[in-house]
Amino acid sequence: KFQVVITTFEMILADCPELKKIQWRCVVIDEAHRLKNRNCKLLEGLKLMALEHKVLLTGTPLQNSVEELFSLLNFLEPQQ
């Protein structure tokens, strides 16, 4: 049993089947601009997890297009 898990994007992809079994209270994602592509495997894996609260950290939320920003916002609030 643990209170905090610090991991990498690559480990999330590798361990997704195990990680999605956990009811996560909060996830903080650094370098969130890596989720800018709606079809990236990392984003798909995170969407499979039960995440009560999500926090995205990035210095560049908008790099090339508004669609990239939409991808981040859609991850935070998929019903909107």
GROMACS .gro file of C-alpha atoms in nm:
model
   80
    1LYS     CA    1   0.000   0.000   0.000
    2PHE     CA    2   0.130   0.344  -0.090
    3GLN     CA    3   0.035   0.711  -0.070
    4VAL     CA    4   0.225   0.845  -0.371
    5VAL     CA    5   0.360   0.698  -0.693
    6ILE     CA    6   0.613   0.887  -0.903
    7THR     CA    7   0.665   0.737  -1.245
    8THR     CA    8   0.741   0.817  -1.607
    9PHE     CA    9   0.521   0.824  -1.914
   10GLU     CA   10   0.699   0.515  -2.043
   11MET     CA   11   0.628   0.321  -1.724
   12ILE     CA   12   0.261   0.420  -1.736
   13LEU     CA   13   0.240   0.269  -2.083
   14ALA     CA   14   0.420  -0.046  -1.974
   15ASP     CA   15   0.223  -0.091  -1.649
   16CYS     CA   16  -0.118   0.034  -1.764
   17PRO     CA   17  -0.299  -0.299  -1.703
   18GLU     CA   18  -0.190  -0.295  -1.338
   19LEU     CA   19  -0.229   0.080  -1.282
   20LYS     CA   20  -0.587   0.088  -1.410
   21LYS     CA   21  -0.691  -0.152  -1.131
   22ILE     CA   22  -0.625   0.123  -0.875
   23GLN     CA   23  -0.878   0.392  -0.785
   24TRP     CA   24  -0.653   0.698  -0.813
   25ARG     CA   25  -0.749   0.993  -0.597
   26CYS     CA   26  -0.533   1.243  -0.784
   27VAL     CA   27  -0.290   1.237  -1.072
   28VAL     CA   28  -0.044   1.518  -1.145
   29ILE     CA   29   0.101   1.503  -1.494
   30ASP     CA   30   0.416   1.704  -1.565
   31GLU     CA   31   0.513   1.780  -1.924
   32ALA     CA   32   0.142   1.750  -2.008
   33HIS     CA   33   0.201   1.894  -2.355
   34ARG     CA   34   0.310   1.539  -2.444
   35LEU     CA   35  -0.064   1.458  -2.438
   36LYS     CA   36  -0.140   1.706  -2.716
   37ASN     CA   37  -0.217   1.436  -2.972
   38ARG     CA   38  -0.566   1.295  -2.911
   39ASN     CA   39  -0.457   0.956  -3.045
   40CYS     CA   40  -0.137   0.908  -2.844
   41LYS     CA   41  -0.109   0.579  -2.655
   42LEU     CA   42  -0.030   0.755  -2.328
   43LEU     CA   43  -0.352   0.955  -2.340
   44GLU     CA   44  -0.551   0.643  -2.426
   45GLY     CA   45  -0.393   0.460  -2.131
   46LEU     CA   46  -0.466   0.743  -1.887
   47LYS     CA   47  -0.829   0.756  -2.001
   48LEU     CA   48  -0.866   0.389  -1.898
   49MET     CA   49  -0.769   0.470  -1.539
   50ALA     CA   50  -1.009   0.574  -1.265
   51LEU     CA   51  -0.880   0.925  -1.191
   52GLU     CA   52  -1.082   1.129  -0.943
   53HIS     CA   53  -0.879   1.450  -0.987
   54LYS     CA   54  -0.639   1.547  -1.266
   55VAL     CA   55  -0.378   1.823  -1.272
   56LEU     CA   56  -0.180   1.904  -1.586
   57LEU     CA   57   0.151   2.091  -1.568
   58THR     CA   58   0.310   2.237  -1.879
   59GLY     CA   59   0.496   2.547  -1.982
   60THR     CA   60   0.366   2.517  -2.338
   61PRO     CA   61  -0.005   2.426  -2.348
   62LEU     CA   62  -0.035   2.566  -2.700
   63GLN     CA   63   0.256   2.479  -2.930
   64ASN     CA   64   0.117   2.450  -3.282
   65SER     CA   65  -0.262   2.462  -3.289
   66VAL     CA   66  -0.574   2.511  -3.080
   67GLU     CA   67  -0.653   2.143  -3.135
   68GLU     CA   68  -0.355   2.052  -2.914
   69LEU     CA   69  -0.501   2.263  -2.633
   70PHE     CA   70  -0.841   2.100  -2.689
   71SER     CA   71  -0.682   1.758  -2.640
   72LEU     CA   72  -0.556   1.862  -2.294
   73LEU     CA   73  -0.888   2.021  -2.196
   74ASN     CA   74  -1.081   1.718  -2.321
   75PHE     CA   75  -0.868   1.494  -2.099
   76LEU     CA   76  -0.956   1.710  -1.797
   77GLU     CA   77  -1.329   1.739  -1.879
   78PRO     CA   78  -1.430   1.476  -2.135
   79GLN     CA   79  -1.804   1.548  -2.097
   80GLN     CA   80  -1.770   1.914  -2.200
   0.00000   0.00000   0.00000
